Short mmCIF file of C-alpha atoms in Angstrom, two decimals:
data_model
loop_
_atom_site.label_atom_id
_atom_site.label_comp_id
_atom_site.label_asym_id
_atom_site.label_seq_id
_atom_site.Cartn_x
_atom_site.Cartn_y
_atom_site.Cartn_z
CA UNK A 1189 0.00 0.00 0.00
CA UNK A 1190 1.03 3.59 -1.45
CA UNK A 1191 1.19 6.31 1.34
CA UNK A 1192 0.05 9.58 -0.14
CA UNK A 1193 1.79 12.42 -0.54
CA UNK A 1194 0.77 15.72 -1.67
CA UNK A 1195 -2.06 17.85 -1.18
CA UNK A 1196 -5.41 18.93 -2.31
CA UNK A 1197 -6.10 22.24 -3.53
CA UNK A 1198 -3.41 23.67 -5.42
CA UNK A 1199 -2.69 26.74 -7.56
CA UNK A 1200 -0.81 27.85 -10.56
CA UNK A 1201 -1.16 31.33 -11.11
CA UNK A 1202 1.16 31.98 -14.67
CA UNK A 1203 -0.80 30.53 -17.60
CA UNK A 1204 0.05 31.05 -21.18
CA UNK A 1205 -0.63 28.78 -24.10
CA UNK A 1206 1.48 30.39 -27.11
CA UNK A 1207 -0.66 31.20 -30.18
CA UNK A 1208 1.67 29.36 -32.56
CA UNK A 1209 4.28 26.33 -33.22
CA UNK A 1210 7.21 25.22 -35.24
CA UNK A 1211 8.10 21.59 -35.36
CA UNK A 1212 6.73 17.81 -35.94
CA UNK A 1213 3.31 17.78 -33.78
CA UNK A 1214 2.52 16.35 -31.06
CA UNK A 1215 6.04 17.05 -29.33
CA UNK A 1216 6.80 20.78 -30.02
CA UNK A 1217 3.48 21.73 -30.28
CA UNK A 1218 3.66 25.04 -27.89
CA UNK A 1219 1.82 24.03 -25.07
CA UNK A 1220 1.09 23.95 -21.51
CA UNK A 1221 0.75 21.41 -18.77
CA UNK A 1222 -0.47 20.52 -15.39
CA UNK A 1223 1.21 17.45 -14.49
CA UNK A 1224 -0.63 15.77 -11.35
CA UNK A 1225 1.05 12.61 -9.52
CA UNK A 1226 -1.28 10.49 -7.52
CA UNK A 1227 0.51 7.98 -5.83
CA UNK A 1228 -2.15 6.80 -3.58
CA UNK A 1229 -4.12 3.68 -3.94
CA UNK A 1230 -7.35 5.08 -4.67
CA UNK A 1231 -8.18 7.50 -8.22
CA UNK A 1232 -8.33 10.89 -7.63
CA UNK A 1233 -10.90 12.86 -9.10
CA UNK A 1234 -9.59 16.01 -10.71
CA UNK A 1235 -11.32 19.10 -10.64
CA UNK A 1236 -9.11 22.13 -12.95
CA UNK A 1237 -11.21 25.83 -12.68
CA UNK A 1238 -9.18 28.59 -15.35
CA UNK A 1239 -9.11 32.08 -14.25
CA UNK A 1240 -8.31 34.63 -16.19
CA UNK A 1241 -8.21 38.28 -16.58
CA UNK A 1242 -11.56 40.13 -18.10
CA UNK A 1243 -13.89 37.33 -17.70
CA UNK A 1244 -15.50 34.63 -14.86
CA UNK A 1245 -13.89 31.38 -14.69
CA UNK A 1246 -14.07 28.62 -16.85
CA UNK A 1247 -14.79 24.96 -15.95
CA UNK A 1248 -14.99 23.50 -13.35
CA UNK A 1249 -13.14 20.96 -16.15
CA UNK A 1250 -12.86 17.11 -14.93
CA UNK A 1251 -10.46 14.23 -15.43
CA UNK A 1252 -9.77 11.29 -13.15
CA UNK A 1253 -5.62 10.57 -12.40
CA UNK A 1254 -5.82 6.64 -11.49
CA UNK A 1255 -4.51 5.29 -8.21
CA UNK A 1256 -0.60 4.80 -8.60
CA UNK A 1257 -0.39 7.12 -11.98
CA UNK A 1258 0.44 10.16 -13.36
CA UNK A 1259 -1.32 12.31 -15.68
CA UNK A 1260 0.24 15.05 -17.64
CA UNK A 1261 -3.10 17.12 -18.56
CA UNK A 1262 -2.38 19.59 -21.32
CA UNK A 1263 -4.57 22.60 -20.87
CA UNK A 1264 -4.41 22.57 -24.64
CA UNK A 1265 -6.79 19.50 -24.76
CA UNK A 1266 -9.72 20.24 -21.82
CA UNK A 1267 -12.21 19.60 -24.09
CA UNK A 1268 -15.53 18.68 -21.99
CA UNK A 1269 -16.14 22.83 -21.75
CA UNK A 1270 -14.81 25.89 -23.56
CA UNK A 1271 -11.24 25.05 -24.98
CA UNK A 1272 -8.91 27.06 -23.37
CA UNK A 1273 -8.19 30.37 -25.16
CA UNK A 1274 -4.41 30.77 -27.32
CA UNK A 1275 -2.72 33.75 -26.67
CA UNK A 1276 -4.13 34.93 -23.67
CA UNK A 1277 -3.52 34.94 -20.13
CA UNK A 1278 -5.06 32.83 -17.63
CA UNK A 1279 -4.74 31.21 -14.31
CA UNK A 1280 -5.59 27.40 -12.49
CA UNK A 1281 -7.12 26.53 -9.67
CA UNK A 1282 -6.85 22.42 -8.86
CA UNK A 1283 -8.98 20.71 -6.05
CA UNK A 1284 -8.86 16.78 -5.77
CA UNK A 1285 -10.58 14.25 -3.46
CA UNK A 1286 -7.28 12.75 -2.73
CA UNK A 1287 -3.55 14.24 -2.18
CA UNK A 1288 -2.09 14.98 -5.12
CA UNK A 1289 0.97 16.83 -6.57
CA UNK A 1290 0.99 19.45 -9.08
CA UNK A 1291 3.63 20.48 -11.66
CA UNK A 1292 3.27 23.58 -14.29
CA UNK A 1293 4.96 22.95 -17.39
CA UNK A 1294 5.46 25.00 -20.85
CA UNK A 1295 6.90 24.38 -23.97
CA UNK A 1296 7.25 28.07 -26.19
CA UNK A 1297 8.06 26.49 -29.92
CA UNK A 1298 7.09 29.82 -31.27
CA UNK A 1299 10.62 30.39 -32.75
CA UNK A 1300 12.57 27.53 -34.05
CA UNK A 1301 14.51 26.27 -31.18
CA UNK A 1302 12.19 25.85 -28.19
CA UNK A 1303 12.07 27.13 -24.62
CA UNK A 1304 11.05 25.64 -21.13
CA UNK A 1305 9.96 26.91 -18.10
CA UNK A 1306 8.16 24.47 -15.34
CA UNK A 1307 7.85 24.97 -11.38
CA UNK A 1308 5.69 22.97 -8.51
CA UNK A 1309 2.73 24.94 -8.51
CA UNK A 1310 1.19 26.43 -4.83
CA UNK A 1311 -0.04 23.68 -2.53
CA UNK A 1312 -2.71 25.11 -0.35
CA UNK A 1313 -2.14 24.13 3.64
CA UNK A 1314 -5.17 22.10 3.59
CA UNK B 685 -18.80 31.13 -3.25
CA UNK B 686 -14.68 30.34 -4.39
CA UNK B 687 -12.76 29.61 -1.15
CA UNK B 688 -9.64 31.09 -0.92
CA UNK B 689 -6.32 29.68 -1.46
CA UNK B 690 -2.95 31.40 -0.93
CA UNK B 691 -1.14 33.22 1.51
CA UNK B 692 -0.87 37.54 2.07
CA UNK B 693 2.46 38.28 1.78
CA UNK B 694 5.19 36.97 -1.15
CA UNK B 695 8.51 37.53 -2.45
CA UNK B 696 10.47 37.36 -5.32
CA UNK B 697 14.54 37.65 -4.83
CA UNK B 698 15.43 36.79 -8.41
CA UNK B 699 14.86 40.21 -10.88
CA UNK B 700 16.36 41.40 -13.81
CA UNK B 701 14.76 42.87 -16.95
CA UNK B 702 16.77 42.11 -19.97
CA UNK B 703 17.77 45.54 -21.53
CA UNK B 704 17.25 44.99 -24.77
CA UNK B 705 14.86 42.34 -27.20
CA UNK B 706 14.04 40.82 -30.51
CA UNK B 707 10.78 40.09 -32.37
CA UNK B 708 7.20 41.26 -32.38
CA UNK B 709 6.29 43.30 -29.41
CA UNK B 710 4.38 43.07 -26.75
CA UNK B 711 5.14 39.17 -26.84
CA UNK B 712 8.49 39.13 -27.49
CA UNK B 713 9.60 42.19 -25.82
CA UNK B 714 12.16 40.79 -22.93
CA UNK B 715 9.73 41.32 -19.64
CA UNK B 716 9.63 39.94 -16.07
CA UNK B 717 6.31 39.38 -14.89
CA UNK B 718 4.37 38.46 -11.60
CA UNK B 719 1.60 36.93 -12.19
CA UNK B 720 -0.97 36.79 -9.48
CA UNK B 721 -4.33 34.68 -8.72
CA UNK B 722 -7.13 35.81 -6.78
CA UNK B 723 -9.41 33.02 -6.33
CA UNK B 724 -11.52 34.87 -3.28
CA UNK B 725 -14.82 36.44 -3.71
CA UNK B 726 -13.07 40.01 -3.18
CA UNK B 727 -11.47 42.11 -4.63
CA UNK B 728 -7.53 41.64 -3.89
CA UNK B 729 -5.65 45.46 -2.92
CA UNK B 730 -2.05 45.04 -3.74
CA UNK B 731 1.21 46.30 -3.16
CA UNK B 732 4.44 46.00 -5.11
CA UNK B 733 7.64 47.04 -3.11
CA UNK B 734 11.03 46.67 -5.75
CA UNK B 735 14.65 46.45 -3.97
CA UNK B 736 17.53 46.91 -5.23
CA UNK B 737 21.52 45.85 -4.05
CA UNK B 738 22.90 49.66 -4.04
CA UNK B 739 19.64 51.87 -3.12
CA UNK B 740 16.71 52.26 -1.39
CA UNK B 741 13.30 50.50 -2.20
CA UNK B 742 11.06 51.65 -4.69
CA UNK B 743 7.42 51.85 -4.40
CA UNK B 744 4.76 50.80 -3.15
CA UNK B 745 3.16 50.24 -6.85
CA UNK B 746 -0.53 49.72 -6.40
CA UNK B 747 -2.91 47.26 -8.58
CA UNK B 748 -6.04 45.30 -7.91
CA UNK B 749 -6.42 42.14 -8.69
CA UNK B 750 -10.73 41.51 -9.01
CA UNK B 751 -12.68 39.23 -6.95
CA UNK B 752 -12.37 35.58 -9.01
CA UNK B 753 -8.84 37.21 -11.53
CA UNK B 754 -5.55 36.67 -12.58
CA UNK B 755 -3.52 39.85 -13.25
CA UNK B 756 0.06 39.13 -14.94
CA UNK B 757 1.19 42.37 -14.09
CA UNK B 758 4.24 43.09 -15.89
CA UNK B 759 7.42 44.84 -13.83
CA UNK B 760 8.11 46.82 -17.01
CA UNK B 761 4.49 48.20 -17.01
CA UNK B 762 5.03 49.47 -13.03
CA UNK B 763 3.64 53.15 -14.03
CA UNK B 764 2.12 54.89 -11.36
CA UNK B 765 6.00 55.45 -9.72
CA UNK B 766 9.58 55.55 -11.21
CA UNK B 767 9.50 52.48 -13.14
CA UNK B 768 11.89 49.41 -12.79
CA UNK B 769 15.14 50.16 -14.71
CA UNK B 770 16.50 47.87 -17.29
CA UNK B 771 19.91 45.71 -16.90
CA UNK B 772 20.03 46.30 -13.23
CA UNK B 773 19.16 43.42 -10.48
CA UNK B 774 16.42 43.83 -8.18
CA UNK B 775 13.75 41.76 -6.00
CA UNK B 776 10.36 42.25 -4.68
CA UNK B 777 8.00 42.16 -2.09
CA UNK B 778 4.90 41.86 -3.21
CA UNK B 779 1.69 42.03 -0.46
CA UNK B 780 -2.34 42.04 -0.35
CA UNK B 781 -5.23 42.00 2.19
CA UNK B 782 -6.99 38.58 0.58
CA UNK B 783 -4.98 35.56 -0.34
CA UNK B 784 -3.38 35.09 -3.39
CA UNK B 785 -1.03 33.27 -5.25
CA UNK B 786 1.79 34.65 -7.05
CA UNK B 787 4.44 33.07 -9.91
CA UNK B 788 7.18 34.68 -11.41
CA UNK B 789 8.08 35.09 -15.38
CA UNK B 790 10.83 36.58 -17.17
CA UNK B 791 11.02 36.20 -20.73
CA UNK B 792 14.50 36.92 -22.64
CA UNK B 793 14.41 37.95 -26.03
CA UNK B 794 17.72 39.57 -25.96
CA UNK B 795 18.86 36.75 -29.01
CA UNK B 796 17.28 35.52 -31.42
CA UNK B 797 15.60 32.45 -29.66
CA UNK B 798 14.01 33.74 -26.69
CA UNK B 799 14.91 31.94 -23.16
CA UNK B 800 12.22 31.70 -20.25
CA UNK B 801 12.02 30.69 -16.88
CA UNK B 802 9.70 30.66 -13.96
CA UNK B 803 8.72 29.48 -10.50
CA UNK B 804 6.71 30.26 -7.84
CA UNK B 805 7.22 32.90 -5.85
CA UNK B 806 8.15 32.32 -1.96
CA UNK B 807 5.21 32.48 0.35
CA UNK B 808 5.24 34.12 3.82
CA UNK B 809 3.47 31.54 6.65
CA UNK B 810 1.24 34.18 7.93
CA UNK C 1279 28.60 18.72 13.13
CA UNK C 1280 26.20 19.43 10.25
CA UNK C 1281 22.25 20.17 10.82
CA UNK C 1282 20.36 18.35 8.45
CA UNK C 1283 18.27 20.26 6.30
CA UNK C 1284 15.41 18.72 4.28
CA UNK C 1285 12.41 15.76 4.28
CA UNK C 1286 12.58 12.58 3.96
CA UNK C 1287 9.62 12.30 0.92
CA UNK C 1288 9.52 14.38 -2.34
CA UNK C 1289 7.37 14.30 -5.55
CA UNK C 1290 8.18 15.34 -8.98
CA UNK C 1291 4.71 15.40 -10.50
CA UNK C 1292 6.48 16.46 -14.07
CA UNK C 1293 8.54 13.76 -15.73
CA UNK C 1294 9.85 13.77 -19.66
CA UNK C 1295 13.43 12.47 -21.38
CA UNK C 1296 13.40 13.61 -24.90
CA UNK C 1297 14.05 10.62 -27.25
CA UNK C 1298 16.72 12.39 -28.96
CA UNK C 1299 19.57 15.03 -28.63
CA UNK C 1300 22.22 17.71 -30.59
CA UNK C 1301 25.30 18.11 -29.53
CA UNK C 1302 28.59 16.62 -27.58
CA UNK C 1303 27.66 14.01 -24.85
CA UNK C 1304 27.81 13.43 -21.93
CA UNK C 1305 26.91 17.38 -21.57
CA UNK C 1306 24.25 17.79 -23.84
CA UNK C 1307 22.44 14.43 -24.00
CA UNK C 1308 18.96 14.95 -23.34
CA UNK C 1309 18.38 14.16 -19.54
CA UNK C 1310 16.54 14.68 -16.31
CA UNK C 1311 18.17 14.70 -13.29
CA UNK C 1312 17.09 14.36 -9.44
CA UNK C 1313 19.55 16.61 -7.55
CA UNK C 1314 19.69 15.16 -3.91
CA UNK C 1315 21.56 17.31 -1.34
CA UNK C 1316 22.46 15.63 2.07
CA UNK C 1317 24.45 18.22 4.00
CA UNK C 1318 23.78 15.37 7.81
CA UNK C 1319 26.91 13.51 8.57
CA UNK C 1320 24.47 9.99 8.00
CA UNK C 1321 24.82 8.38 4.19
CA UNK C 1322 21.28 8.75 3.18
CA UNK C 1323 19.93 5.69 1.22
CA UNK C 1324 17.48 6.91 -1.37
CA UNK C 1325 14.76 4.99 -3.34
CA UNK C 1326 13.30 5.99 -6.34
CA UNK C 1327 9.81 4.96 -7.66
CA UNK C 1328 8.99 6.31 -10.86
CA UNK C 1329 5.19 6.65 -12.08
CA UNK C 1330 3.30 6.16 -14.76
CA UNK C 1331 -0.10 7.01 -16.93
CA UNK C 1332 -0.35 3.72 -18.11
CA UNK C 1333 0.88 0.93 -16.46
CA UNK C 1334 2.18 0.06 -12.79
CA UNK C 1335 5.10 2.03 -11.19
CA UNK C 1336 8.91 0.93 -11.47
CA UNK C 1337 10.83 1.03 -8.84
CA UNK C 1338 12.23 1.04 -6.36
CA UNK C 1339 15.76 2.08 -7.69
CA UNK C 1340 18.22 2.76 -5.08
CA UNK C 1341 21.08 5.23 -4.20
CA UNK C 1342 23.28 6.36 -1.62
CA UNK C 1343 23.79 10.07 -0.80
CA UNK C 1344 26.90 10.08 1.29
CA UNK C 1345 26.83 11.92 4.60
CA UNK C 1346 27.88 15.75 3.18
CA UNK C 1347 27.80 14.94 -0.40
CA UNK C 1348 25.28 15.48 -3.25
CA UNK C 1349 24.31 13.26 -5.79
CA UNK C 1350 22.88 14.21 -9.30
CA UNK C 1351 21.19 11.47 -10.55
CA UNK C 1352 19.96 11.21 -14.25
CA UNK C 1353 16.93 9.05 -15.09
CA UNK C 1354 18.63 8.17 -17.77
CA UNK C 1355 21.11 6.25 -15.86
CA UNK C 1356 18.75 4.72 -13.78
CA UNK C 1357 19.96 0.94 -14.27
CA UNK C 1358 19.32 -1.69 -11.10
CA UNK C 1359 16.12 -1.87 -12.79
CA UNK C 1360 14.60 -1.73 -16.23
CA UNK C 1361 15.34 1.86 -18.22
CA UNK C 1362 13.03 4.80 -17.81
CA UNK C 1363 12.13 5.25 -21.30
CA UNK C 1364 12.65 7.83 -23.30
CA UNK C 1365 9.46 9.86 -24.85
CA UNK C 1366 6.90 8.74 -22.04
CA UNK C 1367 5.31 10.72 -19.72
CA UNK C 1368 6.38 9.94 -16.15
CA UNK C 1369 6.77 11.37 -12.48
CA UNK C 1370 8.81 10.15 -9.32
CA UNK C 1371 8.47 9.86 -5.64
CA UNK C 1372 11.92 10.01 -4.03
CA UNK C 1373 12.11 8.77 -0.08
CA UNK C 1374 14.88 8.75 2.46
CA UNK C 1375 16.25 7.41 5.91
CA UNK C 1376 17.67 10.75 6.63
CA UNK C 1377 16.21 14.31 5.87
CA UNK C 1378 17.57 15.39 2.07
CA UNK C 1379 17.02 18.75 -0.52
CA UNK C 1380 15.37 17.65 -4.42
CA UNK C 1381 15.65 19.64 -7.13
CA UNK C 1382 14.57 18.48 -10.77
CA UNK C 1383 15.73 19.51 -14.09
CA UNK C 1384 15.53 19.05 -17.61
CA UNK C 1385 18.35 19.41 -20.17
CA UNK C 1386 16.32 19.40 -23.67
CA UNK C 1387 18.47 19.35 -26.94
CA UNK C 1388 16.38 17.73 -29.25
CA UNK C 1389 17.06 21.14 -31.52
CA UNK C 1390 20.64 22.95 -32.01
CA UNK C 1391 19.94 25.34 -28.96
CA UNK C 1392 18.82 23.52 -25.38
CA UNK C 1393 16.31 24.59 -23.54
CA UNK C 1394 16.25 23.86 -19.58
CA UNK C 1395 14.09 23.87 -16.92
CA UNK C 1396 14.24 23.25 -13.15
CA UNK C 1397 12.16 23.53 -9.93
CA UNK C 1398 12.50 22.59 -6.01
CA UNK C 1399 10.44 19.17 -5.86
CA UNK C 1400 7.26 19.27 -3.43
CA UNK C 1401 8.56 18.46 -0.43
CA UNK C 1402 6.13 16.39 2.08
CA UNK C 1403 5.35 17.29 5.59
CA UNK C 1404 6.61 14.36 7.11
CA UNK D 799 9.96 49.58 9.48
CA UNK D 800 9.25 46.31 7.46
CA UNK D 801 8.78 43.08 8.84
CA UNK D 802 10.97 40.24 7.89
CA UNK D 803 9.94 37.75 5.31
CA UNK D 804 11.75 34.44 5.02
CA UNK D 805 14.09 31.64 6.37
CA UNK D 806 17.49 31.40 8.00
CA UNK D 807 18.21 28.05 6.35
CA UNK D 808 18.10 27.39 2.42
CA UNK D 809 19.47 25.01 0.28
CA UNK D 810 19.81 24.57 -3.21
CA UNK D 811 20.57 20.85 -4.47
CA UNK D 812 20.97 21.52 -8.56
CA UNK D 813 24.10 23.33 -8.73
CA UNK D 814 26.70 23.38 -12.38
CA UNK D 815 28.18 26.00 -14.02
CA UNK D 816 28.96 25.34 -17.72
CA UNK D 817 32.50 25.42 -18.93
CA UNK D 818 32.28 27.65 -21.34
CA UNK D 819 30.28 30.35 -22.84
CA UNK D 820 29.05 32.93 -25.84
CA UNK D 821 28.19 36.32 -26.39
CA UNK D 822 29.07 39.60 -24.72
CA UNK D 823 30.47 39.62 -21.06
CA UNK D 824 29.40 39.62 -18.20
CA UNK D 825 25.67 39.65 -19.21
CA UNK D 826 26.49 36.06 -21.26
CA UNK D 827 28.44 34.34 -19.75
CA UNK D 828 27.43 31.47 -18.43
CA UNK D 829 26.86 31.92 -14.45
CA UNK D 830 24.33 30.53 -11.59
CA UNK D 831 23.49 33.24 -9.14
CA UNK D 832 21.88 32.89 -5.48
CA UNK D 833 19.59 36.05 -5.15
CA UNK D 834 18.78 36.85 -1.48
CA UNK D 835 16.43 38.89 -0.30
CA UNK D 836 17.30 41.08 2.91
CA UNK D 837 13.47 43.59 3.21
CA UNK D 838 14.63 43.44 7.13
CA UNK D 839 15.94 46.43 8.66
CA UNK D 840 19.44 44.70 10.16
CA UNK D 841 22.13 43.52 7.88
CA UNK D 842 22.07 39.72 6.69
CA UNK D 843 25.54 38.20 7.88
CA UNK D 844 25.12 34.99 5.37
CA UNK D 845 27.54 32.17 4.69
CA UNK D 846 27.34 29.62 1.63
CA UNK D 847 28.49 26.26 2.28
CA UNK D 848 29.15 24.67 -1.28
CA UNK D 849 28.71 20.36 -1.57
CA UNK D 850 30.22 18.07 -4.26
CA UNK D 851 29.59 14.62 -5.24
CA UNK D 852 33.23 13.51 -4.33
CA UNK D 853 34.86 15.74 -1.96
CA UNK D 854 34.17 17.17 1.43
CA UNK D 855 32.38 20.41 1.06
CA UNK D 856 33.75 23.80 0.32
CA UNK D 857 33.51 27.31 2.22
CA UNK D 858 31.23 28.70 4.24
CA UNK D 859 31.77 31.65 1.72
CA UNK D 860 30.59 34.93 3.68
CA UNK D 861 28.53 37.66 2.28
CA UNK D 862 26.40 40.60 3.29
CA UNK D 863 23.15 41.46 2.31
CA UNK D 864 22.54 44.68 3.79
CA UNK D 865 19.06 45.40 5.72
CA UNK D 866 16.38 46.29 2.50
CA UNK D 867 18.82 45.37 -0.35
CA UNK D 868 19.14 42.16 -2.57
CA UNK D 869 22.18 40.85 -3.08
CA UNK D 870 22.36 38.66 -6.60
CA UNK D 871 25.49 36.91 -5.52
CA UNK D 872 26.86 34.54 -8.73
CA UNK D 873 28.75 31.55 -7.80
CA UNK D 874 31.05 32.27 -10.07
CA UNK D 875 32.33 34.87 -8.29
CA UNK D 876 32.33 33.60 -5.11
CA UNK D 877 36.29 34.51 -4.28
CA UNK D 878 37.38 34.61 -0.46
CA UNK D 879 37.77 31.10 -0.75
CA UNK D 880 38.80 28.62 -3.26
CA UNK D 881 36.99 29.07 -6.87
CA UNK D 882 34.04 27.08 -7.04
CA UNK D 883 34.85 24.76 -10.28
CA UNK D 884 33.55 24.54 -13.99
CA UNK D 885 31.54 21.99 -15.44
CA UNK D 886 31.33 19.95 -11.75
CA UNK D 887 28.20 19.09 -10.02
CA UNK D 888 27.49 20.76 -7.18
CA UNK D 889 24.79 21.81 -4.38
CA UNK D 890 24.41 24.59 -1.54
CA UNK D 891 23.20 25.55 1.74
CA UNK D 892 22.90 29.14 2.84
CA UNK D 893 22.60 30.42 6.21
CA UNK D 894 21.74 33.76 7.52
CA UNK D 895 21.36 35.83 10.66
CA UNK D 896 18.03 37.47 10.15
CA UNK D 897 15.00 35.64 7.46
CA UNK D 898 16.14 35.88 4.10
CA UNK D 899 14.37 35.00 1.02
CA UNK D 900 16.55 32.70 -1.90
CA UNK D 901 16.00 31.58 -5.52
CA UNK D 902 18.44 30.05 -7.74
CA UNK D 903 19.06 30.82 -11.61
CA UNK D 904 21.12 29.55 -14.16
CA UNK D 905 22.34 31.16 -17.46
CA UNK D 906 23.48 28.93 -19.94
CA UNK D 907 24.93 30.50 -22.89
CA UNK D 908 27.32 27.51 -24.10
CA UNK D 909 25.47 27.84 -27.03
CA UNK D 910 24.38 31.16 -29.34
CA UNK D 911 21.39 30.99 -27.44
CA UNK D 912 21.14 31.36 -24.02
CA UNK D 913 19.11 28.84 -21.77
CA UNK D 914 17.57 29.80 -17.97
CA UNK D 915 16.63 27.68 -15.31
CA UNK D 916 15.17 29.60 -12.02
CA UNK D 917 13.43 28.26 -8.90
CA UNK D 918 12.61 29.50 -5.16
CA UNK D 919 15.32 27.40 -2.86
CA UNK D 920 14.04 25.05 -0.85
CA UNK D 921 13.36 26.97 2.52
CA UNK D 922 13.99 25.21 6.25
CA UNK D 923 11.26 24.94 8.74
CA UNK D 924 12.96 26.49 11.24
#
């Protein structure tokens, strides 16, 4: 048996998804991530809300991240509402039922050689 | 009703605003950014104080960031005071009266690929 | 007499070693790396589990930090066990006997110019 | 009077400075820095301890960080000791007097373009 680690309300207040690409798809595809580790033995029910500057929030957007798994949610590809606006800036709030940990992630393949950035998002005391 | 998440106080000790850029502006212009979340039902009062290694602090700058908002507020775009020089290391302090969560950006354009990095700020306990 | 400084359980939610790489190896190879810190005067003795979103976790590969030392470790050199592969989406929980520091980074050089990325792993409470 | 923000304790376990570098001096060349954050009102007496993979660790290097300055201190430069080396893993632990506040940044220019890394130092309990 897996003890958890993590928490479950966490925060990741830069969001950016560049409005364009250069390479072979799916890899340098500019794009942005939330990658959430649940290393517990039971699924953890996702919950992702998007904040952003001029507007209410979007979502609440779901996904499930299996007990002993890691999913590396694009914010590209949350599909059951809105699709997450290109070229603009947002924000993400993310609640699970379990502990979790959260990692922001972006790849810029605007110009022809890419760039990185990525940082453990805010984990809320609770 | 959103329940808060975040902490009041934050600080950045990494700062530097590339003095010079390439490409399309405003995207590629080299900036450092702070980008904060306000995931309360009120409206988040702010305060930016800058420091520097050979004078003393500039500031407070002043923004809000609205009830359920992100604001990437831009240290370039820090207009109601002197604003942040170019080429010159500094920090910040950066504090509200609601919670909120704040990441730091900086984007380099100074060549012709640009460079990026980013991580969460540091969060005070109280 | 050295204070230890650390935890004894860390997460790295974010997880990715590009398939290929430019450039002069060993430098350049495309690689992630778990820096471990141990700064007690105790070797700490390190296991690795490394997640999946797809199949059951590998693991547990083990290390030893000596007492004072650091230890870089590559996924890529991971090798008591079977290979973390390359391309694949994964993330890691990192335990020890003795309280260490984590810090993860990418090296990307799948084009001519790298691109990098790092952040302080969540750390747990315990 | 402004009241402290941060830890006495810090560490940073990804430490390397590339070999060699490109572009103007000293903007490019390649260098990791340790910002610190002093917005007390007394003087930050702070020492660097510097750990390698192989060898018993070097320093403590002493610095000031005087009361509502930031000091960006690159380890490059780090001289009242021996020279920390090129191109040789290491990791760090920084201790102050009064809180402090610490991130970590790396500037890679080994090739025409630059690469960064940044992230907030892992920051002790106490």
């Amino acid at each position: 048996m897996s003890e958890p680690i993590g928490r479950k309300r966490w925060a990741i207040a830069e969001g950016y998804i560049p409005s364009w690409s250069n390479g072979p798809e799916p890899e340098f595809l500019s794009h942005e991530t939330a990658s959430i580790l649940n290393v517990s033995d039971e699924d953890a029910h996702v919950t992702i809300t998007v904040y952003f500057s001029d507007r209410e929030p979007a979502g609440p957007y779901r996904l499930t991240v299996p007990a002993r798994r890691t999913v590396h949610q694009r914010f590209n590809e949350l599909e059951d509402r809105e699709p997450v606006p290109l070229g603009k800036e947002y924000a993400s709030l993310i609640e699970s039922n379990v502990p979790v940990v959260v990692q922001h992630t972006r790849l810029d393949s605007r110009q022809a050689e890419n760039a990185l950035l990525s940082t453990t998002a805010f984990a809320d005391d609770a």
